[in-house]
GROMACS .gro file of C-alpha atoms in nm:
model
  411
    1MET     CA    1 -11.968  -4.057   1.621
    2PRO     CA    2 -11.809  -4.390   1.530
    3GLN     CA    3 -11.726  -4.245   1.190
    4LEU     CA    4 -11.562  -3.937   1.349
    5GLU     CA    5 -11.366  -4.154   1.589
    6CYS     CA    6 -11.247  -4.368   1.304
    7TYR     CA    7 -11.142  -4.060   1.104
    8LEU     CA    8 -10.948  -3.914   1.393
    9ARG     CA    9 -10.774  -4.244   1.463
   10SER     CA   10 -10.681  -4.273   1.096
   11SER     CA   11 -10.549  -3.916   1.082
   12CYS     CA   12 -10.349  -3.966   1.401
   13GLU     CA   13 -10.191  -4.286   1.271
   14SER     CA   14 -10.098  -4.113   0.945
   15TRP     CA   15  -9.941  -3.824   1.132
   16CYS     CA   16  -9.746  -4.061   1.356
   17VAL     CA   17  -9.618  -4.254   1.058
   18CYS     CA   18  -9.509  -3.932   0.887
   19SER     CA   19  -9.348  -3.803   1.203
   20ARG     CA   20  -9.168  -4.135   1.253
   21ASN     CA   21  -9.046  -4.132   0.894
   22TYR     CA   22  -8.929  -3.771   0.926
   23LEU     CA   23  -8.741  -3.850   1.244
   24LEU     CA   24  -8.587  -4.154   1.076
   25ASP     CA   25  -8.484  -3.942   0.777
   26ARG     CA   26  -8.330  -3.678   1.002
   27SER     CA   27  -8.143  -3.946   1.198
   28ALA     CA   28  -8.017  -4.095   0.874
   29ARG     CA   29  -7.904  -3.756   0.753
   30SER     CA   30  -7.726  -3.693   1.082
   31GLU     CA   31  -7.563  -4.035   1.066
   32LEU     CA   32  -7.453  -3.965   0.707
   33LYS     CA   33  -7.304  -3.633   0.812
   34ASN     CA   34  -7.114  -3.803   1.093
   35MET     CA   35  -6.988  -4.066   0.850
   36VAL     CA   36  -6.863  -3.796   0.612
   37LYS     CA   37  -6.704  -3.607   0.899
   38ASN     CA   38  -6.535  -3.924   1.025
   39LYS     CA   39  -6.408  -4.003   0.676
   40LYS     CA   40  -6.259  -3.652   0.649
   41GLN     CA   41  -6.090  -3.695   0.985
   42ILE     CA   42  -5.955  -4.035   0.883
   43PHE     CA   43  -5.830  -3.892   0.553
   44ALA     CA   44  -5.661  -3.600   0.731
   45ALA     CA   45  -5.498  -3.839   0.978
   46LEU     CA   46  -5.375  -4.063   0.695
   47LEU     CA   47  -5.240  -3.760   0.510
   48LEU     CA   48  -5.058  -3.639   0.823
   49LEU     CA   49  -4.917  -3.987   0.879
   50ALA     CA   50  -4.794  -3.998   0.517
   51VAL     CA   51  -4.622  -3.659   0.561
   52ILE     CA   52  -4.455  -3.779   0.882
   53VAL     CA   53  -4.335  -4.100   0.715
   54LEU     CA   54  -4.196  -3.907   0.419
   55TYR     CA   55  -4.021  -3.661   0.650
   56VAL     CA   56  -3.867  -3.942   0.857
   57LYS     CA   57  -3.747  -4.114   0.540
   58PHE     CA   58  -3.603  -3.786   0.411
   59GLU     CA   59  -3.416  -3.725   0.737
   60ALA     CA   60  -3.286  -4.082   0.736
   61LEU     CA   61  -3.161  -4.037   0.381
   62GLN     CA   62  -2.990  -3.710   0.467
   63ASN     CA   63  -2.819  -3.847   0.777
   64GLU     CA   64  -2.732  -4.192   0.649
   65ILE     CA   65  -2.364  -4.275   0.653
   66VAL     CA   66  -2.247  -4.530   0.401
   67ILE     CA   67  -2.175  -4.851   0.589
   68GLN     CA   68  -2.086  -5.091   0.315
   69ILE     CA   69  -1.851  -5.060   0.018
   70THR     CA   70  -1.997  -5.132  -0.330
   71ASP     CA   71  -2.307  -4.938  -0.215
   72VAL     CA   72  -2.428  -4.619  -0.378
   73ARG     CA   73  -2.585  -4.355  -0.157
   74THR     CA   74  -2.735  -4.027  -0.274
   75ILE     CA   75  -2.647  -3.730  -0.057
   76SER     CA   76  -2.840  -3.416  -0.157
   77SER     CA   77  -2.807  -3.383  -0.535
   78ARG     CA   78  -2.480  -3.570  -0.572
   79THR     CA   79  -2.374  -3.931  -0.551
   80VAL     CA   80  -2.092  -4.100  -0.365
   81VAL     CA   81  -1.987  -4.416  -0.549
   82PHE     CA   82  -1.798  -4.693  -0.371
   83SER     CA   83  -1.600  -4.974  -0.527
   84GLU     CA   84  -1.382  -5.243  -0.375
   85SER     CA   85  -1.072  -5.021  -0.386
   86SER     CA   86  -1.184  -4.657  -0.382
   87VAL     CA   87  -1.458  -4.402  -0.332
   88GLN     CA   88  -1.532  -4.115  -0.568
   89VAL     CA   89  -1.773  -3.827  -0.537
   90ALA     CA   90  -1.964  -3.763  -0.858
   91ASN     CA   91  -1.874  -3.442  -1.046
   92SER     CA   92  -1.541  -3.437  -0.861
   93SER     CA   93  -1.195  -3.534  -0.982
   94THR     CA   94  -1.102  -3.667  -0.639
   95THR     CA   95  -1.080  -4.041  -0.581
   96TYR     CA   96  -1.014  -4.159  -0.226
   97ARG     CA   97  -0.831  -4.491  -0.226
   98LEU     CA   98  -0.926  -4.760   0.023
   99TRP     CA   99  -0.667  -4.810   0.297
  100THR     CA  100  -0.574  -5.178   0.291
  101LYS     CA  101  -0.311  -5.169   0.568
  102SER     CA  102  -0.560  -5.174   0.852
  103PRO     CA  103  -0.471  -5.452   1.099
  104ASP     CA  104  -0.837  -5.554   1.121
  105HIS     CA  105  -0.915  -5.454   0.761
  106GLN     CA  106  -1.190  -5.209   0.855
  107ASP     CA  107  -1.419  -5.107   0.574
  108GLY     CA  108  -1.472  -4.743   0.489
  109ILE     CA  109  -1.123  -4.611   0.569
  110TYR     CA  110  -0.962  -4.414   0.288
  111HIS     CA  111  -0.640  -4.230   0.209
  112LEU     CA  112  -0.634  -3.851   0.218
  113PRO     CA  113  -0.455  -3.735  -0.099
  114ASP     CA  114  -0.134  -3.535  -0.056
  115VAL     CA  115  -0.197  -3.169  -0.142
  116GLN     CA  116   0.145  -3.142  -0.311
  117ARG     CA  117   0.060  -3.425  -0.549
  118ASN     CA  118  -0.263  -3.250  -0.647
  119GLU     CA  119  -0.138  -2.897  -0.700
  120HIS     CA  120  -0.314  -2.885  -1.038
  121GLU     CA  121  -0.638  -2.830  -0.841
  122ILE     CA  122  -0.510  -2.507  -0.687
  123GLN     CA  123  -0.625  -2.189  -0.861
  124PRO     CA  124  -0.402  -1.884  -0.909
  125ALA     CA  125  -0.602  -1.674  -0.661
  126LYS     CA  126  -0.936  -1.819  -0.547
  127ASN     CA  127  -0.827  -2.073  -0.287
  128ILE     CA  128  -0.962  -2.103   0.067
  129PHE     CA  129  -0.747  -2.300   0.309
  130PHE     CA  130  -0.845  -2.451   0.644
  131ILE     CA  131  -0.572  -2.622   0.847
  132VAL     CA  132  -0.658  -2.892   1.100
  133SER     CA  133  -0.355  -2.970   1.316
  134THR     CA  134  -0.517  -3.152   1.608
  135ILE     CA  135  -0.370  -3.486   1.710
  136THR     CA  136  -0.584  -3.774   1.584
  137ARG     CA  137  -0.635  -4.136   1.682
  138MET     CA  138  -0.462  -4.378   1.442
  139GLY     CA  139  -0.407  -4.093   1.199
  140ILE     CA  140  -0.779  -4.078   1.109
  141ALA     CA  141  -0.904  -3.728   1.027
  142ASN     CA  142  -1.189  -3.594   1.232
  143LEU     CA  143  -1.379  -3.267   1.252
  144THR     CA  144  -1.615  -3.124   1.507
  145ALA     CA  145  -1.954  -3.006   1.388
  146ARG     CA  146  -1.844  -2.644   1.430
  147GLN     CA  147  -1.530  -2.696   1.223
  148SER     CA  148  -1.737  -2.857   0.949
  149CYS     CA  149  -1.983  -2.567   0.971
  150ALA     CA  150  -1.704  -2.320   0.893
  151ILE     CA  151  -1.597  -2.527   0.593
  152GLU     CA  152  -1.950  -2.576   0.458
  153SER     CA  153  -2.033  -2.207   0.497
  154ALA     CA  154  -1.719  -2.115   0.301
  155ALA     CA  155  -1.801  -2.362   0.023
  156ARG     CA  156  -2.167  -2.254  -0.004
  157SER     CA  157  -2.089  -1.884  -0.006
  158ASN     CA  158  -1.800  -1.920  -0.251
  159PRO     CA  159  -1.891  -2.176  -0.519
  160ASP     CA  160  -1.632  -2.023  -0.754
  161TRP     CA  161  -1.350  -2.078  -0.499
  162SER     CA  162  -1.167  -2.403  -0.422
  163VAL     CA  163  -1.186  -2.497  -0.053
  164PHE     CA  164  -0.896  -2.708   0.078
  165VAL     CA  165  -0.915  -2.875   0.418
  166LEU     CA  166  -0.553  -2.959   0.501
  167PHE     CA  167  -0.497  -3.218   0.774
  168THR     CA  168  -0.181  -3.280   0.969
  169PRO     CA  169  -0.089  -3.533   1.105
  170ALA     CA  170  -0.398  -3.724   0.981
  171THR     CA  171  -0.352  -3.929   0.665
  172LEU     CA  172  -0.687  -4.115   0.654
  173PHE     CA  173  -1.057  -4.054   0.693
  174SER     CA  174  -1.338  -4.291   0.781
  175PHE     CA  175  -1.709  -4.300   0.715
  176TYR     CA  176  -1.749  -4.447   1.064
  177ASN     CA  177  -1.526  -4.219   1.270
  178SER     CA  178  -1.547  -3.893   1.074
  179SER     CA  179  -1.923  -3.841   1.059
  180HIS     CA  180  -1.904  -3.462   1.042
  181ILE     CA  181  -1.693  -3.488   0.726
  182ILE     CA  182  -1.972  -3.663   0.534
  183PRO     CA  183  -2.192  -3.351   0.485
  184LEU     CA  184  -1.898  -3.175   0.317
  185LEU     CA  185  -1.874  -3.433   0.038
  186VAL     CA  186  -2.176  -3.286  -0.140
  187TYR     CA  187  -1.971  -2.981  -0.240
  188PRO     CA  188  -1.759  -3.023  -0.555
  189ASN     CA  189  -1.531  -2.736  -0.447
  190VAL     CA  190  -1.431  -2.898  -0.115
  191HIS     CA  191  -1.105  -3.096  -0.122
  192LEU     CA  192  -0.988  -3.304   0.175
  193ARG     CA  193  -0.607  -3.317   0.168
  194ARG     CA  194  -0.312  -3.397   0.391
  195ILE     CA  195   0.014  -3.214   0.441
  196ASN     CA  196   0.334  -3.415   0.438
  197VAL     CA  197   0.545  -3.201   0.671
  198THR     CA  198   0.866  -3.376   0.571
  199THR     CA  199   0.843  -3.235   0.217
  200TYR     CA  200   0.600  -2.941   0.246
  201ALA     CA  201   0.865  -2.679   0.328
  202VAL     CA  202   1.131  -2.796   0.080
  203GLY     CA  203   1.252  -2.499  -0.126
  204THR     CA  204   1.102  -2.242   0.114
  205PRO     CA  205   1.258  -2.025   0.391
  206LEU     CA  206   1.136  -2.285   0.642
  207GLU     CA  207   1.312  -2.587   0.492
  208ASN     CA  208   1.579  -2.602   0.765
  209PHE     CA  209   1.321  -2.522   1.033
  210PHE     CA  210   1.125  -2.838   0.950
  211GLU     CA  211   1.435  -3.047   0.891
  212LYS     CA  212   1.537  -2.972   1.251
  213ASN     CA  213   1.182  -3.052   1.370
  214SER     CA  214   1.176  -2.724   1.560
  215LEU     CA  215   0.810  -2.758   1.647
  216LYS     CA  216   0.862  -3.065   1.867
  217ASN     CA  217   0.943  -2.859   2.177
  218SER     CA  218   0.651  -2.619   2.142
  219SER     CA  219   0.434  -2.565   2.448
  220TYR     CA  220   0.139  -2.507   2.211
  221ILE     CA  221   0.220  -2.750   1.933
  222VAL     CA  222  -0.130  -2.762   1.781
  223GLU     CA  223  -0.164  -2.383   1.767
  224HIS     CA  224   0.195  -2.317   1.657
  225THR     CA  225   0.176  -2.583   1.385
  226SER     CA  226  -0.135  -2.417   1.246
  227ASP     CA  227   0.015  -2.065   1.279
  228ILE     CA  228   0.319  -2.164   1.075
  229LEU     CA  229   0.150  -2.386   0.817
  230ARG     CA  230  -0.108  -2.121   0.726
  231LEU     CA  231   0.168  -1.875   0.636
  232LEU     CA  232   0.368  -2.142   0.455
  233THR     CA  233   0.060  -2.248   0.256
  234LEU     CA  234  -0.020  -1.893   0.146
  235TYR     CA  235   0.348  -1.842   0.056
  236LYS     CA  236   0.339  -2.153  -0.164
  237TYR     CA  237  -0.002  -2.119  -0.327
  238GLY     CA  238  -0.164  -1.784  -0.246
  239GLY     CA  239  -0.526  -1.738  -0.145
  240THR     CA  240  -0.719  -1.701   0.178
  241TYR     CA  241  -0.667  -1.877   0.509
  242LEU     CA  242  -0.965  -1.907   0.746
  243ASP     CA  243  -0.985  -2.032   1.103
  244THR     CA  244  -1.228  -2.319   1.163
  245ASP     CA  245  -1.435  -2.110   1.405
  246VAL     CA  246  -1.590  -1.876   1.150
  247VAL     CA  247  -1.922  -1.863   0.968
  248VAL     CA  248  -1.893  -1.733   0.612
  249MET     CA  249  -2.208  -1.550   0.504
  250LYS     CA  250  -2.108  -1.382   0.177
  251SER     CA  251  -1.855  -1.423  -0.103
  252LEU     CA  252  -1.493  -1.340  -0.032
  253ASN     CA  253  -1.497  -1.163  -0.369
  254GLU     CA  254  -1.627  -0.859  -0.179
  255LEU     CA  255  -1.294  -0.818   0.003
  256PRO     CA  256  -0.978  -0.659  -0.141
  257LEU     CA  257  -0.666  -0.855  -0.233
  258ASN     CA  258  -0.394  -0.891   0.032
  259TYR     CA  259  -0.539  -0.827   0.377
  260LEU     CA  260  -0.530  -0.913   0.745
  261GLY     CA  261  -0.776  -0.809   1.013
  262SER     CA  262  -0.735  -0.616   1.336
  263GLU     CA  263  -0.883  -0.754   1.658
  264GLY     CA  264  -0.902  -0.406   1.808
  265ASP     CA  265  -0.654  -0.473   2.089
  266GLY     CA  266  -0.348  -0.319   1.926
  267TYR     CA  267  -0.253  -0.637   1.742
  268ILE     CA  268  -0.326  -0.782   1.400
  269ALA     CA  269  -0.512  -1.112   1.402
  270ASN     CA  270  -0.393  -1.409   1.200
  271GLY     CA  271  -0.726  -1.596   1.186
  272ILE     CA  272  -0.825  -1.457   0.846
  273ILE     CA  273  -0.546  -1.383   0.597
  274ASN     CA  274  -0.533  -1.317   0.224
  275PHE     CA  275  -0.193  -1.318   0.053
  276GLN     CA  276  -0.165  -1.342  -0.322
  277ALA     CA  277   0.082  -1.590  -0.469
  278LYS     CA  278   0.283  -1.314  -0.637
  279GLY     CA  279   0.374  -0.956  -0.566
  280TYR     CA  280   0.323  -0.772  -0.239
  281GLY     CA  281   0.127  -1.044  -0.058
  282HIS     CA  282   0.389  -1.304  -0.143
  283ALA     CA  283   0.663  -1.070  -0.016
  284VAL     CA  284   0.483  -1.027   0.318
  285ALA     CA  285   0.437  -1.404   0.351
  286GLU     CA  286   0.806  -1.459   0.276
  287SER     CA  287   0.908  -1.207   0.542
  288CYS     CA  288   0.691  -1.390   0.794
  289LEU     CA  289   0.861  -1.722   0.715
  290ILE     CA  290   1.208  -1.570   0.740
  291ASP     CA  291   1.118  -1.420   1.078
  292ILE     CA  292   0.988  -1.758   1.204
  293SER     CA  293   1.310  -1.929   1.096
  294ALA     CA  294   1.516  -1.674   1.287
  295ASN     CA  295   1.295  -1.593   1.587
  296TYR     CA  296   1.064  -1.891   1.649
  297ASN     CA  297   0.929  -1.894   2.005
  298GLY     CA  298   0.767  -2.215   2.124
  299SER     CA  299   0.677  -2.099   2.475
  300VAL     CA  300   0.437  -1.808   2.404
  301TRP     CA  301   0.092  -1.886   2.259
  302ALA     CA  302   0.066  -1.580   2.028
  303ALA     CA  303   0.437  -1.550   1.943
  304ASN     CA  304   0.413  -1.704   1.596
  305GLY     CA  305   0.068  -1.567   1.522
  306PRO     CA  306  -0.065  -1.219   1.609
  307PHE     CA  307   0.269  -1.101   1.752
  308LEU     CA  308   0.453  -1.212   1.439
  309VAL     CA  309   0.222  -1.060   1.175
  310THR     CA  310   0.196  -0.736   1.375
  311ARG     CA  311   0.576  -0.709   1.391
  312ILE     CA  312   0.610  -0.775   1.016
  313MET     CA  313   0.341  -0.525   0.915
  314ARG     CA  314   0.499  -0.253   1.131
  315LYS     CA  315   0.808  -0.292   0.916
  316PHE     CA  316   0.620  -0.299   0.586
  317CYS     CA  317   0.395  -0.004   0.669
  318ASN     CA  318   0.659   0.189   0.869
  319VAL     CA  319   0.407   0.275   1.141
  320THR     CA  320   0.366   0.144   1.495
  321ASN     CA  321  -0.007   0.165   1.561
  322VAL     CA  322  -0.227  -0.090   1.385
  323TRP     CA  323  -0.505   0.164   1.326
  324ASP     CA  324  -0.258   0.374   1.125
  325MET     CA  325  -0.188   0.087   0.883
  326THR     CA  326  -0.395   0.215   0.595
  327ARG     CA  327  -0.356   0.078   0.243
  328GLU     CA  328  -0.171   0.396   0.146
  329LYS     CA  329   0.078   0.349   0.431
  330CYS     CA  330   0.126  -0.020   0.348
  331GLY     CA  331   0.256   0.009  -0.006
  332GLY     CA  332  -0.084   0.063  -0.164
  333GLN     CA  333  -0.133  -0.315  -0.188
  334MET     CA  334  -0.201  -0.439   0.166
  335THR     CA  335  -0.501  -0.363   0.388
  336ILE     CA  336  -0.538  -0.409   0.764
  337LEU     CA  337  -0.916  -0.435   0.787
  338PRO     CA  338  -1.091  -0.279   1.091
  339PRO     CA  339  -1.212  -0.504   1.378
  340ASP     CA  340  -1.579  -0.509   1.279
  341THR     CA  341  -1.495  -0.666   0.942
  342PHE     CA  342  -1.445  -1.008   1.102
  343PHE     CA  343  -1.482  -0.953   1.479
  344GLN     CA  344  -1.818  -0.778   1.509
  345ILE     CA  345  -1.862  -0.908   1.864
  346THR     CA  346  -1.553  -0.880   2.081
  347TYR     CA  347  -1.446  -0.978   2.430
  348PRO     CA  348  -1.608  -0.972   2.683
  349HIS     CA  349  -1.928  -1.005   2.477
  350HIS     CA  350  -1.807  -1.313   2.284
  351THR     CA  351  -2.070  -1.533   2.454
  352TRP     CA  352  -2.353  -1.341   2.285
  353TYR     CA  353  -2.343  -1.591   1.998
  354PHE     CA  354  -2.446  -1.857   2.252
  355GLU     CA  355  -2.711  -1.671   2.457
  356GLU     CA  356  -3.077  -1.645   2.358
  357GLU     CA  357  -3.122  -1.310   2.534
  358HIS     CA  358  -2.853  -1.160   2.307
  359ALA     CA  359  -2.948  -1.343   1.987
  360LYS     CA  360  -3.121  -1.049   1.819
  361GLU     CA  361  -2.842  -0.806   1.898
  362ALA     CA  362  -2.574  -1.052   1.786
  363LEU     CA  363  -2.748  -1.120   1.455
  364GLU     CA  364  -2.788  -0.747   1.393
  365LYS     CA  365  -2.415  -0.693   1.448
  366VAL     CA  366  -2.307  -0.963   1.201
  367SER     CA  367  -2.572  -0.882   0.940
  368GLY     CA  368  -2.432  -0.774   0.604
  369HIS     CA  369  -2.075  -0.884   0.679
  370VAL     CA  370  -1.877  -1.137   0.478
  371LEU     CA  371  -1.800  -1.356   0.781
  372THR     CA  372  -1.793  -1.359   1.157
  373HIS     CA  373  -1.541  -1.510   1.399
  374LEU     CA  374  -1.675  -1.703   1.699
  375TRP     CA  375  -1.378  -1.708   1.939
  376ASN     CA  376  -1.340  -2.086   1.971
  377LYS     CA  377  -1.055  -2.056   2.221
  378LEU     CA  378  -1.297  -1.889   2.464
  379THR     CA  379  -1.624  -2.058   2.364
  380HIS     CA  380  -1.546  -2.418   2.263
  381GLY     CA  381  -1.676  -2.554   2.592
  382ILE     CA  382  -2.025  -2.404   2.551
  383GLN     CA  383  -2.270  -2.679   2.452
  384LEU     CA  384  -2.564  -2.593   2.228
  385ARG     CA  385  -2.878  -2.788   2.143
  386THR     CA  386  -2.971  -2.785   1.776
  387THR     CA  387  -3.317  -2.657   1.878
  388SER     CA  388  -3.173  -2.354   2.056
  389LYS     CA  389  -3.263  -2.006   1.933
  390VAL     CA  390  -2.918  -1.857   1.994
  391ALA     CA  391  -2.746  -1.659   1.718
  392TYR     CA  392  -2.492  -1.932   1.639
  393ILE     CA  393  -2.766  -2.191   1.570
  394VAL     CA  394  -2.959  -1.942   1.356
  395LEU     CA  395  -2.645  -1.876   1.151
  396ALA     CA  396  -2.565  -2.246   1.124
  397LYS     CA  397  -2.911  -2.332   0.992
  398SER     CA  398  -2.869  -2.070   0.722
  399TYR     CA  399  -2.505  -2.118   0.621
  400CYS     CA  400  -2.413  -2.479   0.710
  401PRO     CA  401  -2.749  -2.660   0.689
  402ASN     CA  402  -2.606  -3.002   0.596
  403VAL     CA  403  -2.377  -3.006   0.896
  404ILE     CA  404  -2.637  -2.904   1.152
  405ARG     CA  405  -2.890  -3.143   0.999
  406ASN     CA  406  -2.632  -3.418   1.053
  407CYS     CA  407  -2.612  -3.335   1.426
  408LYS     CA  408  -2.843  -3.536   1.644
  409GLU     CA  409  -2.901  -3.326   1.954
  410TYR     CA  410  -2.601  -3.101   2.010
  411PHE     CA  411  -2.401  -2.871   1.784
   0.00000   0.00000   0.00000
């Protein structure tokens, strides 16, 4: 019996030792698994943190405005180079000279070149003109985000066209006060220029009109200045004028030469115009200028815009109704494009661009078109967050990504 008891005790102790060792091994394995799992989680967290840091740095680089001359900042794939007297955008012939007449000698303020002194940049046909006639503080050019969006979309969609942004009365621009201009500098086909109204009309049918300063008594001086200068510009150089409340989605090469667009209300719009520098388009532009010189009306908002071009085209096409102004009726060389070419969404549905519940329908209506007009006169007061899912924001992210990326919270 003592021997059996001893054997059982020995067997029990061996089993307990084995069991204890097994449990210890299993605990170690579990602890090792937890360690591996924790390391994976730590690695994933570090990777996520690295991605966030890189994204933040990328956004900072994209949105950074140059704050010190002699610096070099890379914006997208191009470089803006600053010296003590000028700034030049790489791959561009334009040099903006530093303005040294500032009373407090502010850094980063530069001259806008005179368009007439740089006429060698203007192509025979492929020119897009935007005219900014709003009154500015201290003559420093400024653009809203939506104006810059129109310009960027035109430049992106038409890399083979020259895009001229013509300012009046601004003569300067600043990297501090013109933040929405900065995203446009990455495009080699965008040219910021100023119009000298004292010399711009010399040798044209409007020379006496400007000499007499006939615009000074206008009740709508900003609008009338733009109405007249767009026609004068196309008369001088030829090309396409666009309002700054459009989004250009395709190349203007898809449109015919010499055209205006109908708004669908019995009048021709003057927000999108193509007149060639010679021939029929030039003759129409000249007739418009002659009519302004003789019949200028400073008290009616549309008098020198839609009313004027409609009156002129009735004479050229010898028909009264706008919808009868076919290319055949208008000399075979001028087209009055139907409303849905540029105005796919019309009053009273103009707010659809700004409403999430109508986003899908609005995007379907503008799909496939060269550009769409957003009715700034009626919609400029509508505020949009950059995170909104409305049609306008969707279009902006696709066709003016630099501009909307430059916006902080609102577009």
